[in-house]
Amino acid sequence: MRHEVIAGLTDSTKKWPVMILYDERGLQLYDAMTSYAPEYYLFAAETSILQRHADEIVHAMRNHAANAESEGQDLVELGSGALRKTTYLLSALARQIPERTTAAPTNRFYALDLDDHELVRTLKELESSPVGGEMKGKVSAFGLWGTYDDGTRFISAGGLEGRSGGTGDNVPTLSKASRPLHMLFLGSTLGNFARREDMAAFLRTLPLRPGSGDTLLLGMDQNDDGEMIYTAYNARMGLTRAFTMNGLVYAGRILGDEDLFDVPKWEYVGRYVESLRRYEFYLESRCDQTITDPLTGVQYTFPPGHRIFANVAHKFSGADAHNLFEGANLRPIRRWTDEPTKYAMWLLERPGSTTSVSGG
């Protein structure tokens, strides 16, 4: 990641890795931004869909896997964050599982995220919450610490096979049969990939097996209202600014000194590019300044107005979505939408059985 940080310093067309925004502090700011800024419609739209349709979504997942030979299923969330929205799905899953007489639940939830401290904290909160009580004896919860790529490699290598127990009891055992896998990628996080072709390439790596009952639940922002989009990332509370500016601290830490960037000398600047259907996040130098790489001694000079490309949020038309699915070798099973914002949640599979798209 060090190389990518340096590249972004010298070329404003090269986006910093999105992971730079998600250290422990970044995850906390992101949770605040998405949960509490009223202008940030994505969280509210996805929450509304899950409040209304979580039972239906979980039923569609489980029904799709009904022909699987093994008992129990695995849910894996990529970029789990605070689990605020995920709890609707976990609660729905618990409601649809009969009471068990054995001690070990056969259904398992795995939360994958970048910061181990936040991961431990959120799983403990889940365990002690009312939803955690509903899950007891039905769904066990585990944490996976790492990147998306770490998670997909772990799953592909059989890392989920045969785990038993719940939080605090993660003893692996042997598995006799492959279990249906349901992956969750919420929040339109897919839109943060630098290029649309990168999104398709990533989705192709997901370990979803054709004809196995495996599914992907994918959140996608299909809003085309430029003013609403701009306002979402420039909320009055200033949380998007704080979230993006925190990337300077983490970038400095990656280079060897978290105080390397003098944060007050930078500003958050964003713009919606309608022709590309994406919102771009920049860190702009407010004055002439120079930083010195602590490792190499190389100096980098930034005049006023120099921009670092910190993040991007792509939006998706209907054609964009279907082109993406085709390029990623995925087929829609069902779709749920939030009409006011056009936000959509898609249930997808690897081709291998005959299905049709339904839902509004």
mmCIF file of C-alpha atoms in Angstrom:
data_model
loop_
_atom_site.group_PDB
_atom_site.id
_atom_site.type_symbol
_atom_site.label_atom_id
_atom_site.label_comp_id
_atom_site.label_asym_id
_atom_site.label_seq_id
_atom_site.Cartn_x
_atom_site.Cartn_y
_atom_site.Cartn_z
ATOM 1 C CA MET A 1 0.000 0.000 0.000
ATOM 2 C CA ARG A 2 3.002 2.301 0.522
ATOM 3 C CA HIS A 3 3.674 2.369 -3.210
ATOM 4 C CA GLU A 4 0.065 3.353 -3.930
ATOM 5 C CA VAL A 5 0.204 6.186 -1.394
ATOM 6 C CA ILE A 6 3.335 7.588 -3.061
ATOM 7 C CA ALA A 7 1.762 7.245 -6.514
ATOM 8 C CA GLY A 8 -1.247 9.256 -5.352
ATOM 9 C CA LEU A 9 1.007 12.046 -4.087
ATOM 10 C CA THR A 10 2.599 12.560 -7.480
ATOM 11 C CA ASP A 11 -0.325 11.880 -9.827
ATOM 12 C CA SER A 12 -3.761 13.307 -9.010
ATOM 13 C CA THR A 13 -5.404 10.855 -11.442
ATOM 14 C CA LYS A 14 -4.316 7.881 -9.308
ATOM 15 C CA LYS A 15 -6.705 7.196 -6.459
ATOM 16 C CA TRP A 16 -5.417 6.317 -3.028
ATOM 17 C CA PRO A 17 -6.390 2.802 -1.856
ATOM 18 C CA VAL A 18 -9.768 3.019 -0.160
ATOM 19 C CA MET A 19 -8.284 1.177 2.840
ATOM 20 C CA ILE A 20 -6.489 4.412 3.786
ATOM 21 C CA LEU A 21 -9.836 5.758 4.987
ATOM 22 C CA TYR A 22 -10.614 2.802 7.233
ATOM 23 C CA ASP A 23 -8.297 2.697 10.223
ATOM 24 C CA GLU A 24 -9.961 2.450 13.646
ATOM 25 C CA ARG A 25 -10.788 6.170 13.708
ATOM 26 C CA GLY A 26 -11.916 6.087 10.083
ATOM 27 C CA LEU A 27 -14.350 3.251 10.776
ATOM 28 C CA GLN A 28 -15.830 5.217 13.672
ATOM 29 C CA LEU A 29 -16.221 8.339 11.514
ATOM 30 C CA TYR A 30 -17.727 6.315 8.686
ATOM 31 C CA ASP A 31 -20.255 4.795 11.063
ATOM 32 C CA ALA A 32 -21.191 8.268 12.310
ATOM 33 C CA MET A 33 -21.398 9.671 8.769
ATOM 34 C CA THR A 34 -23.592 6.898 7.427
ATOM 35 C CA SER A 35 -25.771 6.529 10.508
ATOM 36 C CA TYR A 36 -26.387 10.064 11.738
ATOM 37 C CA ALA A 37 -26.058 12.532 8.840
ATOM 38 C CA PRO A 38 -29.644 12.968 7.570
ATOM 39 C CA GLU A 39 -28.428 13.999 4.112
ATOM 40 C CA TYR A 40 -26.623 10.674 3.653
ATOM 41 C CA TYR A 41 -29.553 8.904 2.026
ATOM 42 C CA LEU A 42 -27.759 5.621 1.270
ATOM 43 C CA PHE A 43 -27.892 4.370 4.863
ATOM 44 C CA ALA A 44 -31.539 5.332 5.308
ATOM 45 C CA ALA A 45 -32.519 3.801 1.958
ATOM 46 C CA GLU A 46 -30.824 0.485 2.623
ATOM 47 C CA THR A 47 -32.157 0.410 6.179
ATOM 48 C CA SER A 48 -35.673 1.021 4.860
ATOM 49 C CA ILE A 49 -35.358 -1.899 2.445
ATOM 50 C CA LEU A 50 -34.118 -4.201 5.203
ATOM 51 C CA GLN A 51 -36.779 -3.087 7.686
ATOM 52 C CA ARG A 52 -39.489 -3.890 5.153
ATOM 53 C CA HIS A 53 -38.017 -6.920 3.416
ATOM 54 C CA ALA A 54 -35.428 -8.662 5.646
ATOM 55 C CA ASP A 55 -37.658 -11.708 6.171
ATOM 56 C CA GLU A 56 -38.324 -11.910 2.449
ATOM 57 C CA ILE A 57 -34.616 -11.533 1.606
ATOM 58 C CA VAL A 58 -33.513 -14.219 4.058
ATOM 59 C CA HIS A 59 -36.288 -16.529 2.869
ATOM 60 C CA ALA A 60 -35.095 -16.061 -0.722
ATOM 61 C CA MET A 61 -31.511 -16.888 0.301
ATOM 62 C CA ARG A 62 -32.497 -19.990 2.267
ATOM 63 C CA ASN A 63 -34.993 -21.149 -0.338
ATOM 64 C CA HIS A 64 -32.337 -20.816 -3.025
ATOM 65 C CA ALA A 65 -30.114 -23.133 -0.970
ATOM 66 C CA ALA A 66 -32.923 -25.575 -0.131
ATOM 67 C CA ASN A 67 -31.423 -28.365 -2.238
ATOM 68 C CA ALA A 68 -28.018 -28.218 -0.522
ATOM 69 C CA GLU A 69 -26.949 -31.510 1.058
ATOM 70 C CA SER A 70 -25.518 -30.080 4.301
ATOM 71 C CA GLU A 71 -27.299 -28.750 7.363
ATOM 72 C CA GLY A 72 -26.788 -25.059 8.082
ATOM 73 C CA GLN A 73 -25.495 -22.157 6.033
ATOM 74 C CA ASP A 74 -22.716 -19.562 6.236
ATOM 75 C CA LEU A 75 -23.214 -15.782 5.956
ATOM 76 C CA VAL A 76 -20.144 -13.634 5.323
ATOM 77 C CA GLU A 77 -20.318 -9.840 5.317
ATOM 78 C CA LEU A 78 -17.581 -7.973 3.459
ATOM 79 C CA GLY A 79 -16.794 -4.741 5.334
ATOM 80 C CA SER A 80 -19.119 -5.392 8.250
ATOM 81 C CA GLY A 81 -18.629 -2.071 10.081
ATOM 82 C CA ALA A 82 -20.971 -1.476 13.016
ATOM 83 C CA LEU A 83 -23.454 -4.179 11.903
ATOM 84 C CA ARG A 84 -26.372 -1.749 12.259
ATOM 85 C CA LYS A 85 -28.092 -2.874 9.062
ATOM 86 C CA THR A 86 -26.887 -6.460 9.217
ATOM 87 C CA THR A 87 -28.826 -7.051 12.418
ATOM 88 C CA TYR A 88 -32.091 -6.913 10.449
ATOM 89 C CA LEU A 89 -30.909 -9.885 8.385
ATOM 90 C CA LEU A 90 -29.545 -11.768 11.399
ATOM 91 C CA SER A 91 -32.788 -11.260 13.291
ATOM 92 C CA ALA A 92 -34.792 -12.473 10.284
ATOM 93 C CA LEU A 93 -32.533 -15.505 9.947
ATOM 94 C CA ALA A 94 -32.959 -16.378 13.622
ATOM 95 C CA ARG A 95 -36.746 -16.134 13.290
ATOM 96 C CA GLN A 96 -36.737 -18.587 10.393
ATOM 97 C CA ILE A 97 -34.610 -21.228 12.154
ATOM 98 C CA PRO A 98 -36.465 -23.721 14.372
ATOM 99 C CA GLU A 99 -35.428 -24.037 18.002
ATOM 100 C CA ARG A 100 -32.593 -26.535 18.409
ATOM 101 C CA THR A 101 -31.990 -29.099 21.113
ATOM 102 C CA THR A 102 -28.239 -29.416 20.447
ATOM 103 C CA ALA A 103 -25.741 -26.920 21.838
ATOM 104 C CA ALA A 104 -23.922 -25.867 18.670
ATOM 105 C CA PRO A 105 -25.758 -23.736 16.071
ATOM 106 C CA THR A 106 -25.399 -24.971 12.504
ATOM 107 C CA ASN A 107 -25.774 -21.517 10.927
ATOM 108 C CA ARG A 108 -22.795 -19.170 11.115
ATOM 109 C CA PHE A 109 -22.222 -15.473 10.509
ATOM 110 C CA TYR A 110 -18.758 -14.101 9.725
ATOM 111 C CA ALA A 111 -18.026 -10.366 9.918
ATOM 112 C CA LEU A 112 -15.005 -9.327 7.823
ATOM 113 C CA ASP A 113 -13.407 -5.931 8.468
ATOM 114 C CA LEU A 114 -10.078 -4.100 8.468
ATOM 115 C CA ASP A 115 -9.618 -3.079 12.102
ATOM 116 C CA ASP A 116 -9.395 -5.806 14.725
ATOM 117 C CA HIS A 117 -10.330 -3.555 17.656
ATOM 118 C CA GLU A 118 -13.535 -2.357 15.981
ATOM 119 C CA LEU A 119 -14.320 -5.909 14.911
ATOM 120 C CA VAL A 120 -14.050 -7.227 18.470
ATOM 121 C CA ARG A 121 -16.081 -4.304 19.813
ATOM 122 C CA THR A 122 -18.957 -4.692 17.363
ATOM 123 C CA LEU A 123 -19.174 -8.464 17.818
ATOM 124 C CA LYS A 124 -19.318 -8.049 21.595
ATOM 125 C CA GLU A 125 -22.091 -5.479 21.176
ATOM 126 C CA LEU A 126 -23.953 -7.888 18.892
ATOM 127 C CA GLU A 127 -23.611 -10.717 21.403
ATOM 128 C CA SER A 128 -25.093 -8.623 24.228
ATOM 129 C CA SER A 129 -27.854 -7.049 22.106
ATOM 130 C CA PRO A 130 -31.459 -8.249 21.737
ATOM 131 C CA VAL A 131 -30.555 -9.612 18.289
ATOM 132 C CA GLY A 132 -27.706 -11.555 19.882
ATOM 133 C CA GLY A 133 -30.280 -13.079 22.202
ATOM 134 C CA GLU A 134 -32.422 -14.094 19.222
ATOM 135 C CA MET A 135 -29.374 -15.706 17.587
ATOM 136 C CA LYS A 136 -28.441 -17.780 20.632
ATOM 137 C CA GLY A 137 -28.564 -21.482 19.807
ATOM 138 C CA LYS A 138 -29.380 -20.699 16.163
ATOM 139 C CA VAL A 139 -26.628 -18.556 14.602
ATOM 140 C CA SER A 140 -23.041 -18.300 15.843
ATOM 141 C CA ALA A 141 -20.940 -15.201 15.069
ATOM 142 C CA PHE A 142 -17.249 -14.965 14.188
ATOM 143 C CA GLY A 143 -14.870 -12.187 13.189
ATOM 144 C CA LEU A 144 -12.557 -12.228 10.166
ATOM 145 C CA TRP A 145 -9.805 -9.614 10.302
ATOM 146 C CA GLY A 146 -8.406 -8.544 6.940
ATOM 147 C CA THR A 147 -9.072 -7.107 3.501
ATOM 148 C CA TYR A 148 -11.664 -8.271 0.998
ATOM 149 C CA ASP A 149 -8.944 -10.250 -0.778
ATOM 150 C CA ASP A 150 -7.840 -11.830 2.510
ATOM 151 C CA GLY A 151 -11.416 -12.899 3.140
ATOM 152 C CA THR A 152 -12.038 -14.400 -0.290
ATOM 153 C CA ARG A 153 -8.733 -16.303 -0.156
ATOM 154 C CA PHE A 154 -9.616 -17.623 3.303
ATOM 155 C CA ILE A 155 -12.996 -18.861 2.092
ATOM 156 C CA SER A 156 -11.577 -20.335 -1.120
ATOM 157 C CA ALA A 157 -8.989 -22.236 0.934
ATOM 158 C CA GLY A 158 -11.756 -23.833 3.004
ATOM 159 C CA GLY A 159 -11.340 -21.602 6.032
ATOM 160 C CA LEU A 160 -15.052 -21.622 6.864
ATOM 161 C CA GLU A 161 -15.409 -25.391 6.763
ATOM 162 C CA GLY A 162 -16.527 -27.046 9.951
ATOM 163 C CA ARG A 163 -16.312 -24.191 12.461
ATOM 164 C CA SER A 164 -18.515 -24.687 15.496
ATOM 165 C CA GLY A 165 -19.559 -22.664 18.505
ATOM 166 C CA GLY A 166 -19.983 -18.912 18.687
ATOM 167 C CA THR A 167 -18.218 -15.782 19.855
ATOM 168 C CA GLY A 168 -15.501 -16.910 22.245
ATOM 169 C CA ASP A 169 -15.702 -20.572 21.097
ATOM 170 C CA ASN A 170 -14.004 -20.702 17.708
ATOM 171 C CA VAL A 171 -12.729 -24.304 17.686
ATOM 172 C CA PRO A 172 -12.417 -25.712 14.131
ATOM 173 C CA THR A 173 -13.810 -29.185 13.451
ATOM 174 C CA LEU A 174 -13.969 -31.270 10.297
ATOM 175 C CA SER A 175 -16.829 -30.699 7.875
ATOM 176 C CA LYS A 176 -18.529 -33.551 6.020
ATOM 177 C CA ALA A 177 -20.241 -31.476 3.357
ATOM 178 C CA SER A 178 -19.959 -28.130 1.648
ATOM 179 C CA ARG A 179 -22.376 -25.580 3.063
ATOM 180 C CA PRO A 180 -24.283 -22.915 1.145
ATOM 181 C CA LEU A 181 -22.495 -19.561 1.308
ATOM 182 C CA HIS A 182 -24.346 -16.244 1.371
ATOM 183 C CA MET A 183 -22.126 -13.191 0.975
ATOM 184 C CA LEU A 184 -23.276 -9.693 1.963
ATOM 185 C CA PHE A 185 -21.762 -6.595 0.340
ATOM 186 C CA LEU A 186 -23.899 -3.711 1.565
ATOM 187 C CA GLY A 187 -23.803 0.083 1.497
ATOM 188 C CA SER A 188 -22.972 0.409 -2.217
ATOM 189 C CA THR A 189 -19.361 -0.093 -1.126
ATOM 190 C CA LEU A 190 -18.685 -1.679 -4.508
ATOM 191 C CA GLY A 191 -18.909 1.855 -5.926
ATOM 192 C CA ASN A 192 -15.696 2.808 -4.106
ATOM 193 C CA PHE A 193 -13.555 0.811 -6.531
ATOM 194 C CA ALA A 194 -11.504 3.149 -8.716
ATOM 195 C CA ARG A 195 -12.803 1.821 -12.040
ATOM 196 C CA ARG A 196 -15.926 -0.035 -13.067
ATOM 197 C CA GLU A 197 -13.848 -2.821 -14.598
ATOM 198 C CA ASP A 198 -12.211 -3.278 -11.178
ATOM 199 C CA MET A 199 -15.653 -3.955 -9.706
ATOM 200 C CA ALA A 200 -16.369 -6.754 -12.171
ATOM 201 C CA ALA A 201 -12.907 -8.221 -11.645
ATOM 202 C CA PHE A 202 -13.436 -8.278 -7.873
ATOM 203 C CA LEU A 203 -16.902 -9.828 -8.092
ATOM 204 C CA ARG A 204 -15.480 -12.579 -10.306
ATOM 205 C CA THR A 205 -13.133 -13.542 -7.448
ATOM 206 C CA LEU A 206 -15.953 -14.160 -4.960
ATOM 207 C CA PRO A 207 -16.062 -17.886 -4.109
ATOM 208 C CA LEU A 208 -19.659 -18.448 -5.202
ATOM 209 C CA ARG A 209 -20.232 -21.916 -6.656
ATOM 210 C CA PRO A 210 -22.650 -22.412 -9.566
ATOM 211 C CA GLY A 211 -25.704 -24.458 -8.698
ATOM 212 C CA SER A 212 -24.741 -24.718 -5.018
ATOM 213 C CA GLY A 213 -27.280 -22.365 -3.481
ATOM 214 C CA ASP A 214 -24.565 -19.739 -2.882
ATOM 215 C CA THR A 215 -25.749 -16.125 -3.193
ATOM 216 C CA LEU A 216 -24.499 -12.543 -3.029
ATOM 217 C CA LEU A 217 -26.656 -9.760 -1.561
ATOM 218 C CA LEU A 218 -25.322 -6.564 -3.127
ATOM 219 C CA GLY A 219 -26.292 -2.981 -2.278
ATOM 220 C CA MET A 220 -26.120 -0.543 -5.227
ATOM 221 C CA ASP A 221 -26.861 3.178 -5.342
ATOM 222 C CA GLN A 222 -28.806 3.745 -8.562
ATOM 223 C CA ASN A 223 -29.635 7.385 -7.803
ATOM 224 C CA ASP A 224 -29.229 9.827 -10.698
ATOM 225 C CA ASP A 225 -30.136 13.054 -8.864
ATOM 226 C CA GLY A 226 -26.876 15.026 -8.906
ATOM 227 C CA GLU A 227 -27.998 17.527 -6.274
ATOM 228 C CA MET A 228 -29.089 14.806 -3.847
ATOM 229 C CA ILE A 229 -25.809 12.953 -4.390
ATOM 230 C CA TYR A 230 -23.691 16.078 -3.827
ATOM 231 C CA THR A 231 -25.608 16.955 -0.665
ATOM 232 C CA ALA A 232 -25.149 13.426 0.705
ATOM 233 C CA TYR A 233 -21.367 13.846 0.715
ATOM 234 C CA ASN A 234 -21.413 17.438 1.964
ATOM 235 C CA ALA A 235 -23.682 17.085 4.979
ATOM 236 C CA ARG A 236 -23.888 19.988 7.413
ATOM 237 C CA MET A 237 -22.390 17.914 10.231
ATOM 238 C CA GLY A 238 -19.070 17.799 8.354
ATOM 239 C CA LEU A 239 -18.635 14.067 8.910
ATOM 240 C CA THR A 240 -17.652 13.266 5.313
ATOM 241 C CA ARG A 241 -14.971 15.939 5.562
ATOM 242 C CA ALA A 242 -13.659 14.517 8.841
ATOM 243 C CA PHE A 243 -13.757 10.976 7.453
ATOM 244 C CA THR A 244 -11.802 11.911 4.322
ATOM 245 C CA MET A 245 -9.314 14.139 6.146
ATOM 246 C CA ASN A 246 -8.524 11.291 8.544
ATOM 247 C CA GLY A 247 -7.022 9.525 5.542
ATOM 248 C CA LEU A 248 -4.061 11.913 5.774
ATOM 249 C CA VAL A 249 -3.242 10.580 9.237
ATOM 250 C CA TYR A 250 -3.378 6.946 8.143
ATOM 251 C CA ALA A 251 -1.402 7.691 4.968
ATOM 252 C CA GLY A 252 1.294 9.316 7.088
ATOM 253 C CA ARG A 253 1.329 6.269 9.360
ATOM 254 C CA ILE A 254 1.818 4.011 6.332
ATOM 255 C CA LEU A 255 4.769 6.140 5.207
ATOM 256 C CA GLY A 256 6.286 6.045 8.698
ATOM 257 C CA ASP A 257 4.957 9.106 10.567
ATOM 258 C CA GLU A 258 1.269 9.732 11.251
ATOM 259 C CA ASP A 259 2.049 13.449 11.739
ATOM 260 C CA LEU A 260 3.708 13.637 8.318
ATOM 261 C CA PHE A 261 0.808 15.594 6.818
ATOM 262 C CA ASP A 262 -0.090 18.872 8.533
ATOM 263 C CA VAL A 263 -3.850 18.313 8.373
ATOM 264 C CA PRO A 264 -4.899 22.010 8.740
ATOM 265 C CA LYS A 265 -2.971 22.715 5.530
ATOM 266 C CA TRP A 266 -5.357 20.497 3.577
ATOM 267 C CA GLU A 267 -9.043 20.695 2.728
ATOM 268 C CA TYR A 268 -11.711 18.250 1.622
ATOM 269 C CA VAL A 269 -13.114 18.982 -1.852
ATOM 270 C CA GLY A 270 -15.740 16.923 -3.639
ATOM 271 C CA ARG A 271 -17.583 16.996 -6.942
ATOM 272 C CA TYR A 272 -20.208 14.954 -8.751
ATOM 273 C CA VAL A 273 -19.214 14.126 -12.340
ATOM 274 C CA GLU A 274 -22.509 13.468 -14.095
ATOM 275 C CA SER A 275 -20.952 12.113 -17.299
ATOM 276 C CA LEU A 276 -19.154 9.410 -15.291
ATOM 277 C CA ARG A 277 -22.001 8.914 -12.784
ATOM 278 C CA ARG A 278 -19.629 9.194 -9.847
ATOM 279 C CA TYR A 279 -18.799 11.434 -6.898
ATOM 280 C CA GLU A 280 -15.088 12.178 -6.421
ATOM 281 C CA PHE A 281 -13.395 12.954 -3.089
ATOM 282 C CA TYR A 282 -10.181 15.000 -3.044
ATOM 283 C CA LEU A 283 -7.736 16.339 -0.470
ATOM 284 C CA GLU A 284 -6.573 19.758 -1.672
ATOM 285 C CA SER A 285 -3.451 21.590 -0.539
ATOM 286 C CA ARG A 286 -4.304 25.012 0.910
ATOM 287 C CA CYS A 287 -0.773 26.441 0.606
ATOM 288 C CA ASP A 288 2.766 25.763 -0.610
ATOM 289 C CA GLN A 289 4.059 22.858 1.440
ATOM 290 C CA THR A 290 6.634 20.080 1.319
ATOM 291 C CA ILE A 291 6.724 16.699 3.016
ATOM 292 C CA THR A 292 9.716 14.382 3.333
ATOM 293 C CA ASP A 293 9.314 10.622 3.098
ATOM 294 C CA PRO A 294 10.622 9.314 6.467
ATOM 295 C CA LEU A 295 11.932 6.135 4.840
ATOM 296 C CA THR A 296 13.547 7.357 1.613
ATOM 297 C CA GLY A 297 14.151 11.049 2.314
ATOM 298 C CA VAL A 298 12.429 11.977 -0.963
ATOM 299 C CA GLN A 299 10.630 15.322 -0.789
ATOM 300 C CA TYR A 300 7.222 16.037 -2.283
ATOM 301 C CA THR A 301 6.110 19.613 -2.884
ATOM 302 C CA PHE A 302 2.462 20.619 -3.128
ATOM 303 C CA PRO A 303 1.410 24.046 -4.440
ATOM 304 C CA PRO A 304 -1.954 25.552 -3.461
ATOM 305 C CA GLY A 305 -4.740 23.675 -5.222
ATOM 306 C CA HIS A 306 -2.830 20.418 -5.680
ATOM 307 C CA ARG A 307 -5.257 17.536 -5.223
ATOM 308 C CA ILE A 308 -4.884 14.002 -3.937
ATOM 309 C CA PHE A 309 -7.597 11.664 -5.254
ATOM 310 C CA ALA A 310 -8.815 10.141 -1.970
ATOM 311 C CA ASN A 311 -12.007 8.260 -2.823
ATOM 312 C CA VAL A 312 -14.795 7.753 -5.336
ATOM 313 C CA ALA A 313 -18.453 6.690 -5.154
ATOM 314 C CA HIS A 314 -19.809 5.332 -8.431
ATOM 315 C CA LYS A 315 -23.533 5.351 -9.111
ATOM 316 C CA PHE A 316 -25.278 2.809 -11.315
ATOM 317 C CA SER A 317 -27.929 3.046 -13.991
ATOM 318 C CA GLY A 318 -29.994 -0.051 -14.734
ATOM 319 C CA ALA A 319 -27.787 -0.737 -17.744
ATOM 320 C CA ASP A 320 -24.665 -0.263 -15.597
ATOM 321 C CA ALA A 321 -25.924 -2.872 -13.154
ATOM 322 C CA HIS A 322 -26.728 -5.485 -15.777
ATOM 323 C CA ASN A 323 -23.466 -4.877 -17.654
ATOM 324 C CA LEU A 324 -21.591 -5.278 -14.387
ATOM 325 C CA PHE A 325 -23.352 -8.536 -13.561
ATOM 326 C CA GLU A 326 -22.640 -9.901 -17.029
ATOM 327 C CA GLY A 327 -18.962 -8.952 -16.764
ATOM 328 C CA ALA A 328 -18.747 -10.475 -13.283
ATOM 329 C CA ASN A 329 -20.450 -13.747 -14.294
ATOM 330 C CA LEU A 330 -23.371 -13.155 -11.955
ATOM 331 C CA ARG A 331 -27.085 -13.599 -12.534
ATOM 332 C CA PRO A 332 -29.859 -11.706 -10.717
ATOM 333 C CA ILE A 333 -32.312 -13.741 -8.656
ATOM 334 C CA ARG A 334 -34.303 -10.940 -7.018
ATOM 335 C CA ARG A 335 -34.187 -7.167 -6.478
ATOM 336 C CA TRP A 336 -35.576 -4.865 -3.777
ATOM 337 C CA THR A 337 -35.638 -1.079 -4.198
ATOM 338 C CA ASP A 338 -36.196 2.145 -2.285
ATOM 339 C CA GLU A 339 -38.329 4.172 -4.678
ATOM 340 C CA PRO A 340 -37.483 7.723 -3.468
ATOM 341 C CA THR A 341 -33.718 7.238 -3.934
ATOM 342 C CA LYS A 342 -33.658 4.372 -6.469
ATOM 343 C CA TYR A 343 -31.327 2.507 -4.128
ATOM 344 C CA ALA A 344 -31.394 -1.225 -4.869
ATOM 345 C CA MET A 345 -30.410 -4.472 -3.205
ATOM 346 C CA TRP A 346 -29.752 -7.350 -5.571
ATOM 347 C CA LEU A 347 -29.662 -11.052 -4.747
ATOM 348 C CA LEU A 348 -27.284 -12.702 -7.209
ATOM 349 C CA GLU A 349 -25.842 -16.116 -8.039
ATOM 350 C CA ARG A 350 -23.232 -17.681 -10.279
ATOM 351 C CA PRO A 351 -25.048 -19.077 -13.342
ATOM 352 C CA GLY A 352 -25.853 -22.737 -12.977
ATOM 353 C CA SER A 353 -29.620 -22.953 -12.464
ATOM 354 C CA THR A 354 -32.678 -21.402 -14.073
ATOM 355 C CA THR A 355 -33.931 -18.310 -12.250
ATOM 356 C CA SER A 356 -35.703 -15.077 -13.019
ATOM 357 C CA VAL A 357 -35.523 -11.559 -11.675
ATOM 358 C CA SER A 358 -38.440 -10.366 -9.571
ATOM 359 C CA GLY A 359 -39.127 -7.593 -7.105
ATOM 360 C CA GLY A 360 -39.589 -3.868 -7.530
#
